[in-house]
Coordinates of C-alpha atoms in Angstrom, one line a residue:
D13 CA 96.8 36.1 51.9
D14 CA 98.6 39.5 51.9
R15 CA 96.0 41.3 53.9
L16 CA 97.3 43.5 56.8
R17 CA 97.1 42.5 60.5
M18 CA 96.1 46.0 61.6
F19 CA 92.7 45.0 62.8
E20 CA 93.2 41.4 63.6
E21 CA 92.9 40.2 67.1
K22 CA 96.6 40.3 67.8
G23 CA 97.5 43.0 65.3
P24 CA 99.3 46.3 66.4
F25 CA 96.2 48.4 65.9
A26 CA 94.0 46.1 67.9
R27 CA 96.4 46.0 70.7
Y28 CA 96.8 49.8 70.6
F29 CA 93.1 50.5 70.8
S30 CA 92.5 47.8 73.4
L31 CA 95.2 49.2 75.7
L32 CA 93.8 52.7 75.1
F33 CA 90.3 51.8 76.1
I34 CA 91.4 50.0 79.2
L35 CA 93.6 52.9 80.2
I36 CA 90.7 55.4 79.6
G37 CA 88.6 53.4 82.0
V38 CA 91.4 53.4 84.6
S39 CA 91.9 57.2 84.0
L40 CA 88.2 57.9 84.6
L41 CA 88.3 55.9 87.9
T42 CA 91.5 57.7 89.0
G43 CA 90.0 61.1 88.2
L44 CA 86.8 60.3 90.1
F45 CA 88.8 59.2 93.1
Y46 CA 91.1 62.2 93.1
N47 CA 88.3 64.7 92.6
L48 CA 85.9 63.0 95.1
P49 CA 86.9 65.3 98.0
F50 CA 86.1 68.4 95.9
K51 CA 82.7 66.9 94.8
R52 CA 81.8 66.2 98.5
F53 CA 83.1 69.7 99.5
F54 CA 81.0 71.6 97.0
K55 CA 78.0 69.4 97.5
K56 CA 78.0 70.2 101.2
T57 CA 78.6 73.8 100.4
R58 CA 75.5 74.0 98.2
R59 CA 73.4 72.3 100.9
K60 CA 75.0 74.5 103.6
K61 CA 76.1 71.5 105.6
E62 CA 79.0 71.5 108.0
I63 CA 82.3 70.6 106.4
S64 CA 84.8 68.5 108.4
Q65 CA 88.3 70.0 109.0
K66 CA 90.0 67.0 107.4
L67 CA 88.0 67.4 104.2
H68 CA 88.7 71.1 104.1
L69 CA 92.4 70.6 104.6
V70 CA 92.5 67.9 101.8
C71 CA 90.8 70.3 99.3
K72 CA 93.0 73.2 100.3
K73 CA 96.1 71.0 99.9
R74 CA 95.1 69.7 96.5
L75 CA 93.5 72.9 95.0
F76 CA 96.5 74.5 93.3
N77 CA 97.7 71.1 92.0
L78 CA 94.3 70.3 90.6
P79 CA 95.0 71.6 87.0
L80 CA 98.2 69.7 86.6
V81 CA 97.0 66.4 88.2
N82 CA 93.8 66.3 86.2
S83 CA 95.6 67.1 83.0
L84 CA 98.0 64.2 83.7
I85 CA 95.1 61.9 84.6
I86 CA 93.2 62.8 81.4
T87 CA 96.3 62.4 79.1
M88 CA 97.8 59.4 80.9
P89 CA 96.2 56.8 78.6
N90 CA 97.6 58.7 75.6
I91 CA 101.1 58.9 77.2
V92 CA 101.1 55.2 77.9
V93 CA 100.0 54.2 74.4
I94 CA 102.6 56.6 73.0
I95 CA 105.3 54.8 74.9
Y96 CA 103.7 51.4 73.8
S97 CA 103.8 52.6 70.2
L98 CA 107.4 53.6 70.4
I99 CA 108.4 50.2 71.8
F100 CA 106.3 48.6 69.1
L101 CA 108.0 50.7 66.4
V102 CA 111.5 49.9 67.7
S103 CA 110.7 46.2 67.4
E104 CA 111.4 45.3 63.7
V105 CA 109.5 42.0 63.9
S106 CA 106.3 43.6 64.9
F107 CA 105.1 44.4 61.4
D108 CA 104.7 42.2 58.3
E109 CA 104.1 45.0 55.9
E110 CA 105.8 48.4 55.4
V111 CA 102.4 50.0 54.8
E112 CA 101.2 48.8 58.2
R113 CA 104.3 50.2 59.9
S114 CA 103.9 53.5 58.0
M115 CA 100.3 53.9 59.1
F116 CA 101.2 53.0 62.7
I117 CA 103.9 55.7 62.7
Q118 CA 101.4 58.3 61.5
L119 CA 99.0 57.2 64.3
H120 CA 101.9 57.6 66.7
Y121 CA 102.7 61.2 65.7
L122 CA 99.0 62.1 65.6
T123 CA 98.6 60.7 69.2
I124 CA 101.5 62.9 70.4
V125 CA 100.0 66.1 68.9
A126 CA 96.5 65.2 70.2
T127 CA 98.0 64.5 73.7
L128 CA 99.7 67.8 73.8
L129 CA 96.6 69.7 72.8
E130 CA 94.4 67.7 75.2
F131 CA 96.9 68.4 78.1
L132 CA 97.1 72.1 77.5
F133 CA 93.3 72.5 77.1
V134 CA 92.5 70.6 80.3
Y135 CA 95.3 72.4 82.3
Y136 CA 94.2 75.9 81.4
W137 CA 90.5 75.1 81.7
E138 CA 91.1 73.7 85.2
K139 CA 93.4 76.6 86.2
H140 CA 90.7 79.1 85.1
R141 CA 88.1 77.3 87.2
V142 CA 90.4 77.2 90.3
H143 CA 91.0 80.9 90.2
I144 CA 87.5 82.1 89.3
K145 CA 85.2 79.5 90.9
Y146 CA 86.9 77.4 93.5
I147 CA 89.3 79.6 95.4
D148 CA 86.8 81.8 97.3
H149 CA 84.9 78.7 98.5
I150 CA 87.9 76.7 99.9
Y151 CA 89.9 79.6 101.4
S152 CA 88.5 81.9 104.1
E153 CA 88.0 85.6 103.8
T154 CA 91.1 86.3 106.0
E155 CA 93.3 84.0 104.0
L156 CA 92.3 85.5 100.6
R157 CA 93.3 89.0 101.7
K158 CA 96.8 88.0 100.9
Q159 CA 98.6 85.7 98.5
V160 CA 97.9 82.0 99.0
F161 CA 99.8 80.7 96.0
I162 CA 102.8 78.5 96.3
R163 CA 104.7 79.6 93.2
K164 CA 106.4 83.0 93.0
R165 CA 104.6 86.0 91.5
G166 CA 104.0 85.9 87.7
K167 CA 103.2 88.6 85.2
I168 CA 100.2 89.3 83.0
R169 CA 102.5 89.7 80.0
N170 CA 103.6 86.1 80.3
R171 CA 100.0 84.9 80.4
F172 CA 99.2 86.8 77.2
M173 CA 102.3 85.4 75.6
V174 CA 101.3 81.8 76.5
A175 CA 97.7 82.4 75.3
S176 CA 99.1 83.8 72.0
G177 CA 101.3 80.8 71.6
M178 CA 98.5 78.4 72.4
T179 CA 96.1 80.0 69.9
T180 CA 98.7 80.5 67.1
F181 CA 101.6 78.1 67.1
L182 CA 99.9 74.9 68.3
P183 CA 97.3 74.9 65.5
L184 CA 100.1 75.6 63.0
V185 CA 102.0 72.6 64.5
V186 CA 98.9 70.4 63.8
V187 CA 98.8 71.6 60.2
M188 CA 102.5 71.0 59.7
V189 CA 102.2 67.5 61.2
Y190 CA 99.4 66.6 58.8
L191 CA 101.4 68.1 55.9
V192 CA 104.6 66.1 56.7
L193 CA 102.7 62.9 57.3
S194 CA 101.0 63.2 53.9
L195 CA 104.3 63.2 52.0
T196 CA 105.4 59.9 50.4
S197 CA 108.9 59.2 49.1
V198 CA 109.2 58.4 45.4
K199 CA 111.8 55.8 46.4
E200 CA 109.0 53.7 48.0
L201 CA 107.5 53.0 44.5
A202 CA 110.7 50.9 43.8
L203 CA 110.5 51.7 40.0
E204 CA 113.5 50.9 37.9
G205 CA 112.6 53.6 35.4
Y206 CA 109.9 56.2 34.8
S207 CA 107.8 56.6 31.7
D208 CA 106.7 60.0 30.6
E209 CA 103.2 59.3 31.9
Q210 CA 104.6 58.3 35.4
K211 CA 106.8 61.4 35.5
E212 CA 103.9 63.6 34.6
V213 CA 101.8 62.0 37.4
L214 CA 104.6 62.2 40.0
F215 CA 106.1 65.6 39.1
G216 CA 103.3 67.4 37.3
P217 CA 104.3 70.5 35.3
W218 CA 107.9 70.0 36.5
S219 CA 108.2 66.7 34.7
D220 CA 109.7 68.3 31.6
I221 CA 112.4 70.1 33.6
I222 CA 113.3 67.0 35.6
G223 CA 113.3 64.9 32.5
I224 CA 116.1 67.0 30.7
G225 CA 119.2 64.9 30.4
Q226 CA 117.7 61.8 31.9
E227 CA 118.3 59.7 28.9
T228 CA 122.0 59.2 29.7
Q229 CA 121.7 59.3 33.5
S230 CA 120.4 56.9 36.2
E231 CA 116.9 57.3 37.7
E232 CA 118.3 57.3 41.2
G233 CA 118.2 61.1 41.4
N234 CA 114.3 61.0 41.2
D235 CA 114.2 58.9 44.3
K236 CA 115.0 61.9 46.4
F237 CA 111.6 63.5 45.6
F238 CA 108.4 63.3 47.5
Y239 CA 104.8 63.2 46.3
V240 CA 101.3 63.3 47.8
N241 CA 98.9 60.5 46.8
A242 CA 95.2 60.8 46.7
I243 CA 94.4 59.3 50.1
D244 CA 97.1 61.4 51.8
S245 CA 95.7 64.5 50.1
I246 CA 92.3 63.8 51.7
V247 CA 94.0 63.1 55.1
M248 CA 96.0 66.3 54.7
L249 CA 93.0 68.4 53.9
V250 CA 91.0 66.9 56.8
G251 CA 94.0 67.5 59.1
I252 CA 94.3 71.1 58.0
G253 CA 90.6 71.6 58.4
N254 CA 90.9 70.2 61.9
G255 CA 93.8 72.5 62.6
I256 CA 91.7 75.5 61.6
L257 CA 88.8 74.2 63.7
V258 CA 91.1 73.6 66.7
S259 CA 92.6 77.1 66.2
F260 CA 89.2 78.6 66.2
I261 CA 88.1 76.7 69.3
Y262 CA 91.3 77.5 71.2
L263 CA 91.1 81.1 70.1
L264 CA 87.6 81.5 71.5
L265 CA 88.2 79.6 74.7
F266 CA 91.6 80.9 75.6
I267 CA 90.7 84.5 74.9
R268 CA 87.6 84.0 77.0
W269 CA 89.5 82.4 79.9
T270 CA 92.3 85.0 79.7
N271 CA 89.9 87.9 79.7
R272 CA 87.9 86.5 82.6
D273 CA 91.1 85.8 84.6
I274 CA 92.0 89.5 84.2
T275 CA 88.6 91.3 84.1
W276 CA 86.9 89.4 86.9
P277 CA 89.4 90.3 89.6
L278 CA 89.5 93.9 88.2
K279 CA 85.8 94.2 88.4
E280 CA 85.8 93.0 91.9
L281 CA 88.5 95.4 92.8
L282 CA 86.7 98.3 91.2
V283 CA 83.4 97.5 93.0
N284 CA 85.2 97.3 96.3
I285 CA 87.0 100.6 95.6
R286 CA 83.7 102.3 94.9
N287 CA 82.2 100.9 98.1
T288 CA 85.2 102.0 100.1
R289 CA 84.9 105.5 98.6
G290 CA 81.3 105.5 99.7
G291 CA 82.3 104.9 103.3
D292 CA 82.4 101.1 103.7
E293 CA 85.9 100.6 104.9
E294 CA 85.4 96.9 105.7
Q295 CA 85.3 95.8 102.0
Y296 CA 88.0 93.4 100.8
S297 CA 89.0 92.0 97.4
I298 CA 89.8 88.3 96.8
V299 CA 93.4 87.8 95.7
R300 CA 92.6 85.4 92.9
T301 CA 95.9 85.5 90.9
N302 CA 99.6 85.8 91.6
D303 CA 100.3 88.5 89.1
E304 CA 100.1 92.3 89.1
I305 CA 96.3 92.2 89.6
G306 CA 96.7 90.0 92.6
E307 CA 99.4 92.4 93.9
L308 CA 96.9 95.3 93.5
A309 CA 94.2 93.3 95.3
E310 CA 96.5 92.5 98.1
G311 CA 97.6 96.1 98.4
Y312 CA 94.0 97.2 98.4
N313 CA 93.2 94.8 101.2
E314 CA 96.2 96.1 103.2
M315 CA 95.0 99.6 102.6
T316 CA 91.4 99.0 103.7
E317 CA 92.6 97.1 106.8
K318 CA 94.8 100.0 107.8
I319 CA 91.9 102.5 107.1
H320 CA 89.6 100.3 109.2
N321 CA 92.1 100.1 112.0
Y322 CA 92.7 103.8 111.8
V323 CA 89.0 104.6 112.0
E324 CA 88.6 102.2 114.9
S325 CA 91.6 103.8 116.6
I326 CA 90.2 107.3 116.1
S327 CA 86.8 106.2 117.4
A328 CA 88.4 104.7 120.5
M329 CA 90.4 107.8 121.0
N330 CA 87.2 109.9 120.7
R331 CA 85.4 107.7 123.3
D332 CA 88.4 107.9 125.6
L333 CA 88.7 111.7 125.1
E334 CA 85.0 112.2 125.8
K335 CA 85.3 110.1 128.9
K336 CA 88.3 112.1 130.1
V337 CA 86.6 115.4 129.3
N338 CA 83.7 114.4 131.5
E339 CA 86.0 113.3 134.2
R340 CA 88.0 116.5 134.0
T341 CA 84.9 118.6 134.1
R342 CA 83.8 116.9 137.3
E343 CA 87.2 117.4 138.7
V344 CA 87.3 121.1 137.8
V345 CA 84.0 121.6 139.5
E346 CA 85.1 119.7 142.6
Q347 CA 88.6 121.3 142.7
K348 CA 87.5 124.9 142.1
E349 CA 87.9 125.9 145.8
E350 CA 91.0 123.7 146.2
I351 CA 92.7 125.7 143.3
E352 CA 92.1 128.9 145.1
T353 CA 93.8 127.5 148.2
Q354 CA 96.8 126.2 146.1
K355 CA 97.4 129.6 144.5
E356 CA 100.2 130.4 146.9
E357 CA 101.8 127.0 146.4
I358 CA 101.7 127.5 142.6
E359 CA 103.4 130.8 143.0
A360 CA 106.0 129.2 145.2
Q361 CA 106.6 126.5 142.5
L362 CA 106.9 129.2 139.9
D363 CA 109.6 130.9 142.0
L364 CA 111.3 127.5 142.3
A365 CA 111.0 126.9 138.5
T366 CA 112.6 130.4 137.9
L367 CA 115.4 129.5 140.3
Q368 CA 115.9 126.2 138.5
R369 CA 115.9 127.9 135.1
D370 CA 118.6 130.3 136.3
T371 CA 120.6 127.4 137.7
I372 CA 120.4 125.5 134.4
T373 CA 121.4 128.6 132.5
N374 CA 124.4 129.1 134.8
Q375 CA 125.3 125.4 134.4
N376 CA 125.0 125.6 130.6
D377 CA 127.3 128.7 130.6
L378 CA 129.8 126.7 132.7
I379 CA 129.6 123.8 130.3
L380 CA 130.0 126.0 127.3
D381 CA 133.0 127.7 129.0
S382 CA 134.5 124.3 129.6
I383 CA 133.9 123.3 126.0
H384 CA 135.5 126.5 124.7
Y385 CA 138.4 125.9 127.0
A386 CA 138.7 122.4 125.6
K387 CA 138.7 123.9 122.2
R388 CA 141.7 126.2 123.2
I389 CA 143.5 123.1 124.5
Q390 CA 142.8 121.2 121.3
T391 CA 143.9 124.1 119.2
A392 CA 147.0 124.4 121.3
I393 CA 148.1 120.8 120.7
L394 CA 147.5 121.1 116.9
P395 CA 150.8 121.7 115.0
P396 CA 151.8 125.3 114.7
V397 CA 151.2 127.1 111.4
Q398 CA 154.9 128.1 111.2
L399 CA 155.9 124.4 110.9
L400 CA 154.0 123.9 107.7
E401 CA 154.9 127.3 106.3
E402 CA 158.6 126.6 106.9
H403 CA 158.6 123.5 104.8
L404 CA 155.6 123.9 102.5
S405 CA 155.4 127.2 100.5
D406 CA 152.1 126.4 98.9
H407 CA 149.5 124.6 101.0
F408 CA 146.1 125.1 102.8
I409 CA 144.2 123.6 105.7
L410 CA 140.4 123.8 105.5
F411 CA 139.3 123.0 109.1
K412 CA 135.5 123.5 109.8
P413 CA 134.3 121.7 112.9
R414 CA 130.6 120.9 113.2
D415 CA 130.6 121.8 116.9
I416 CA 132.9 123.9 119.1
V417 CA 135.3 120.9 119.6
S418 CA 136.2 118.8 116.6
G419 CA 136.6 115.1 116.2
D420 CA 138.8 115.7 113.1
Y421 CA 142.4 116.8 113.6
Y422 CA 145.5 117.4 111.5
W423 CA 149.0 116.6 112.7
A424 CA 152.6 117.5 111.5
R425 CA 156.1 116.8 112.8
E426 CA 159.6 117.3 111.3
K427 CA 162.2 114.7 112.1
D428 CA 165.4 113.6 110.4
Q429 CA 164.8 116.1 107.6
K430 CA 161.5 114.5 106.9
L431 CA 158.0 116.0 107.2
L432 CA 155.3 113.8 108.8
I433 CA 151.7 114.9 108.0
A434 CA 148.5 113.3 109.0
V435 CA 144.7 114.0 108.7
A436 CA 142.5 112.0 111.0
D437 CA 138.8 111.5 111.6
C438 CA 137.8 110.2 115.1
T439 CA 134.5 108.4 115.9
G440 CA 131.8 111.0 116.6
H441 CA 132.1 114.8 116.8
G442 CA 131.9 117.4 119.5
V443 CA 133.3 116.7 123.0
P444 CA 133.6 112.8 122.5
G445 CA 135.4 113.2 119.2
G446 CA 137.6 116.0 120.7
F447 CA 138.8 113.7 123.6
L448 CA 139.6 110.9 121.1
S449 CA 141.5 113.4 118.9
M450 CA 143.6 114.6 121.8
L451 CA 144.4 111.0 122.5
G452 CA 145.4 110.5 118.9
I453 CA 147.6 113.6 118.7
S454 CA 149.4 112.9 122.0
S455 CA 149.9 109.2 121.1
M456 CA 151.4 110.1 117.7
N457 CA 153.8 112.6 119.3
E458 CA 154.9 109.9 121.7
I459 CA 155.3 107.3 119.0
V460 CA 157.5 109.6 116.8
N461 CA 159.6 110.7 119.7
R462 CA 160.6 107.2 120.6
S463 CA 160.7 105.6 117.1
A464 CA 164.0 105.5 115.2
E465 CA 162.3 104.4 112.0
L466 CA 159.8 106.7 110.4
N467 CA 157.6 104.0 108.7
P468 CA 154.0 105.2 108.4
G469 CA 152.6 101.7 108.6
K470 CA 154.5 100.9 111.8
I471 CA 153.4 104.2 113.3
L472 CA 149.8 103.4 112.6
E473 CA 150.2 99.9 114.1
Q474 CA 151.6 101.4 117.3
L475 CA 148.8 104.0 117.4
R476 CA 146.3 101.1 117.1
E477 CA 147.8 99.3 120.1
I478 CA 147.7 102.5 122.2
V479 CA 144.1 103.3 121.3
I480 CA 142.9 99.7 122.0
A481 CA 144.7 99.7 125.4
S482 CA 143.6 103.3 126.3
M483 CA 139.9 102.6 125.4
H484 CA 140.0 99.1 127.1
Q485 CA 138.6 97.6 123.9
T486 CA 138.1 93.8 124.0
G487 CA 136.0 93.2 120.9
S488 CA 132.8 92.4 122.8
W489 CA 129.7 92.9 120.7
D490 CA 128.1 95.3 123.3
E491 CA 130.9 97.7 123.6
A492 CA 131.3 101.0 121.6
Q493 CA 133.4 100.6 118.4
D494 CA 135.3 103.8 118.9
G495 CA 138.3 104.4 116.7
I496 CA 140.3 106.7 114.3
E497 CA 140.4 106.8 110.5
I498 CA 143.7 108.4 109.5
A499 CA 145.9 109.1 106.4
L500 CA 149.6 109.4 107.3
C501 CA 152.4 110.7 105.0
V502 CA 156.2 110.8 105.5
I503 CA 157.6 113.3 102.9
D504 CA 161.2 113.8 102.0
L505 CA 161.3 117.1 100.1
K506 CA 164.9 116.8 99.1
K507 CA 164.6 113.4 97.5
L508 CA 161.0 114.1 96.4
S509 CA 159.6 110.9 97.8
L510 CA 156.5 110.1 99.8
E511 CA 155.5 107.2 102.0
Y512 CA 151.8 106.7 102.8
S513 CA 149.8 104.4 105.0
G514 CA 146.1 104.8 105.6
A515 CA 143.4 103.5 107.9
N516 CA 140.1 104.0 105.9
R517 CA 141.3 107.4 104.7
P518 CA 142.8 107.7 101.2
L519 CA 145.3 110.0 99.6
Y520 CA 144.7 111.9 96.3
L521 CA 147.7 112.7 94.1
V522 CA 146.9 115.1 91.2
R523 CA 149.5 114.9 88.5
D524 CA 149.4 115.8 84.8
G525 CA 145.6 116.5 84.8
A526 CA 144.6 113.3 86.5
V527 CA 143.7 112.2 90.0
Q528 CA 145.6 109.2 91.4
H529 CA 143.5 107.5 94.1
I530 CA 145.9 105.9 96.6
R531 CA 143.6 103.5 98.5
P532 CA 144.0 102.9 102.3
D533 CA 143.7 99.6 104.3
R534 CA 140.0 98.9 105.1
M535 CA 140.4 98.8 108.8
P536 CA 140.4 101.6 111.5
I537 CA 142.7 102.5 114.3
G538 CA 141.0 100.6 117.1
I539 CA 139.3 97.3 117.7
Y540 CA 138.2 95.5 114.5
E541 CA 135.9 92.6 113.8
Q542 CA 138.8 90.7 112.1
D543 CA 142.3 90.0 113.3
P544 CA 144.6 93.0 113.1
L545 CA 146.8 93.1 110.0
P546 CA 149.9 95.2 109.2
F547 CA 149.2 98.5 107.5
K548 CA 150.5 98.6 103.9
K549 CA 153.1 101.3 103.0
H550 CA 152.8 103.0 99.6
N551 CA 156.0 104.5 98.2
I552 CA 155.4 107.4 95.8
K553 CA 158.0 109.3 93.7
L554 CA 157.0 112.9 93.7
K555 CA 157.4 115.5 90.9
K556 CA 157.5 119.3 91.0
G557 CA 153.9 120.6 90.7
D558 CA 152.3 117.5 92.2
S559 CA 149.3 118.2 94.4
I560 CA 148.6 116.0 97.5
Y561 CA 145.2 116.0 99.3
L562 CA 144.4 114.5 102.7
F563 CA 140.9 114.8 104.0
S564 CA 138.2 113.4 106.4
D565 CA 134.8 112.2 105.2
G566 CA 133.0 115.3 106.3
Y567 CA 133.3 117.2 102.9
V568 CA 132.2 114.3 100.7
D569 CA 129.4 113.1 103.0
Q570 CA 127.8 116.6 103.4
L571 CA 124.1 116.5 102.4
G572 CA 122.8 119.1 100.0
G573 CA 122.0 119.9 96.4
P574 CA 118.5 119.8 94.9
L575 CA 117.9 116.2 96.0
R576 CA 119.5 116.5 99.4
K577 CA 122.1 113.9 98.7
T578 CA 125.8 113.5 99.7
F579 CA 128.4 115.3 97.7
R580 CA 130.3 112.1 97.0
A581 CA 134.0 111.4 96.4
I582 CA 133.7 111.3 92.6
N583 CA 132.4 114.9 92.6
F584 CA 135.2 115.9 95.0
R585 CA 137.8 114.5 92.7
K586 CA 136.3 116.4 89.7
L587 CA 136.3 119.6 91.7
L588 CA 140.0 119.2 92.6
L589 CA 140.9 118.7 88.9
E590 CA 138.9 121.9 88.0
I591 CA 140.8 124.1 90.5
Q592 CA 144.4 122.7 89.9
D593 CA 145.6 125.8 88.2
Q594 CA 144.8 127.9 91.2
P595 CA 147.1 128.5 94.2
M596 CA 146.4 126.5 97.3
E597 CA 144.8 129.4 99.2
K598 CA 142.6 130.1 96.3
Q599 CA 141.6 126.4 96.2
K600 CA 140.7 126.6 99.9
A601 CA 138.4 129.5 99.1
I602 CA 136.8 127.7 96.2
L603 CA 136.2 124.6 98.3
L604 CA 134.5 126.6 101.0
E605 CA 132.4 128.4 98.5
N606 CA 131.4 125.2 96.8
M607 CA 130.5 123.6 100.1
A608 CA 128.3 126.6 101.1
L609 CA 126.5 126.4 97.7
W610 CA 126.0 122.6 98.0
Q611 CA 124.9 122.7 101.6
G612 CA 122.4 125.5 101.2
E613 CA 119.9 125.5 104.1
V614 CA 121.0 122.0 105.3
E615 CA 122.9 121.9 108.5
Q616 CA 126.5 120.6 108.6
I617 CA 126.4 116.9 109.5
D618 CA 130.0 116.3 110.4
D619 CA 133.4 117.9 111.0
V620 CA 135.1 119.0 107.7
L621 CA 138.9 118.8 107.3
V622 CA 140.8 119.0 104.0
M623 CA 144.6 119.6 103.7
G624 CA 146.2 120.4 100.3
I625 CA 149.9 120.5 99.5
R626 CA 151.7 121.4 96.3
I627 CA 155.2 120.2 95.8

């Protein structure tokens, strides 16, 4: 009367296995239906029959999803019965006996572990077959010269890590599951007390230790222990043996698959490289994987294609050259007498070429004379040296144009007992930059003459308006973005104050062994891609011994050094700190010497302008 319902017609185990067998049948039919196009494709391939475009497209579309889909189809019966088991376990009325429920729970856990192992095994087995056996039949030679994979590029290291995890941790999980399922709580025995014989059976050699002091205490503390009965011991040993067997099988198969996935493409690549080295430049390697080996194969294919194209190009050039040589030879033979008659004409052309050369030389001299005259004009409108020497006892100006005329300029004015100083860098260099620099100098003189307020930010805003109007700039995408980068200071030497505004050109203030970087507004004097904004004014309180540096970008952008790189602003600041103890004229000499050493044999790439002032 107390027998279990586990194998009765309506018992949980009977329902479980009935549902499982039905789902296995459905799974087999689903798998056959899904894989039918591949079966037809490879059957026609073996028999060398024509394959329809529709069948080819279906196989190509499903190929890389084949491992995942087949894994899901194979494990779908297990997944469904796992869900069914979970629902059955949640329902408390489904079991008449606790033993029946306990065995059903163990079956549920074992099904989960088996499903995981089955899914991973089928997935990696199918993935191995796709990359090694299927891909070069379904995709064409042209397609396999490059990556055909949907997912982003992976790494060989990750594949080794997955294989290690599969061959190590999953078998350990199987062993641990069997070990946990074999444990039985002492509480399930429902004993009110324990005799010495029962304790010795349950606790073994530990029964004497556990029994100390139990005479006066409750036996509830022993209910917290677990034991392994005889049947569970057998189940546990069988499970551990299965875990070892699974580990051995997984180890052999996964190592074999992983090695073939790596060595097979490498062997193909090495064979193709040897053939290419032997003169066969039409070889190609199949890109089977989306890892570093696939990247090597793809790079090899690109290289061989370029070599083949290069050889074809050279051959075509040789054929054309041979054809032209033959044609030229015939022309030479036919034109021999004509050349004699054209001798006088050639001599006349030579005289004409000589005359043109002399004309070009004269024109070049005139242009150079004009440029030198433009330099004299530019030099004339620069501020006189006496103005700076009158107000600044210790200063220097390092001015080294790239060409005869410079696109950089410095400017100084004295007004209302204040000294205005600027260093500017115009777009370009040479004559174009020189014209723009003269526009900037004359415009700044005009602005200062008519302005009552000596606000550097306002002066730059007015200069921007004049430049935009003079250059007829509208902001159109196809017009030249000419402009001026400038740093402008208004210095009151009596009050020891400085006001600074900058358009893409900073100010360096060296004080107490540190360089203070006063940053400019990130917009030029000229048309700008954004709406024009007011220039910010920086107020700085000066101290005796402060050093102020204004400069264009020519010094810091100069190429040189062992790696032919730019000098960079950070190295410029370090250099300024190193020479702070020197007078300004000595600093100028050091800067010139350092630039020559850095530049070496590299030509000067831009105008160089640095102004240093010591308060």
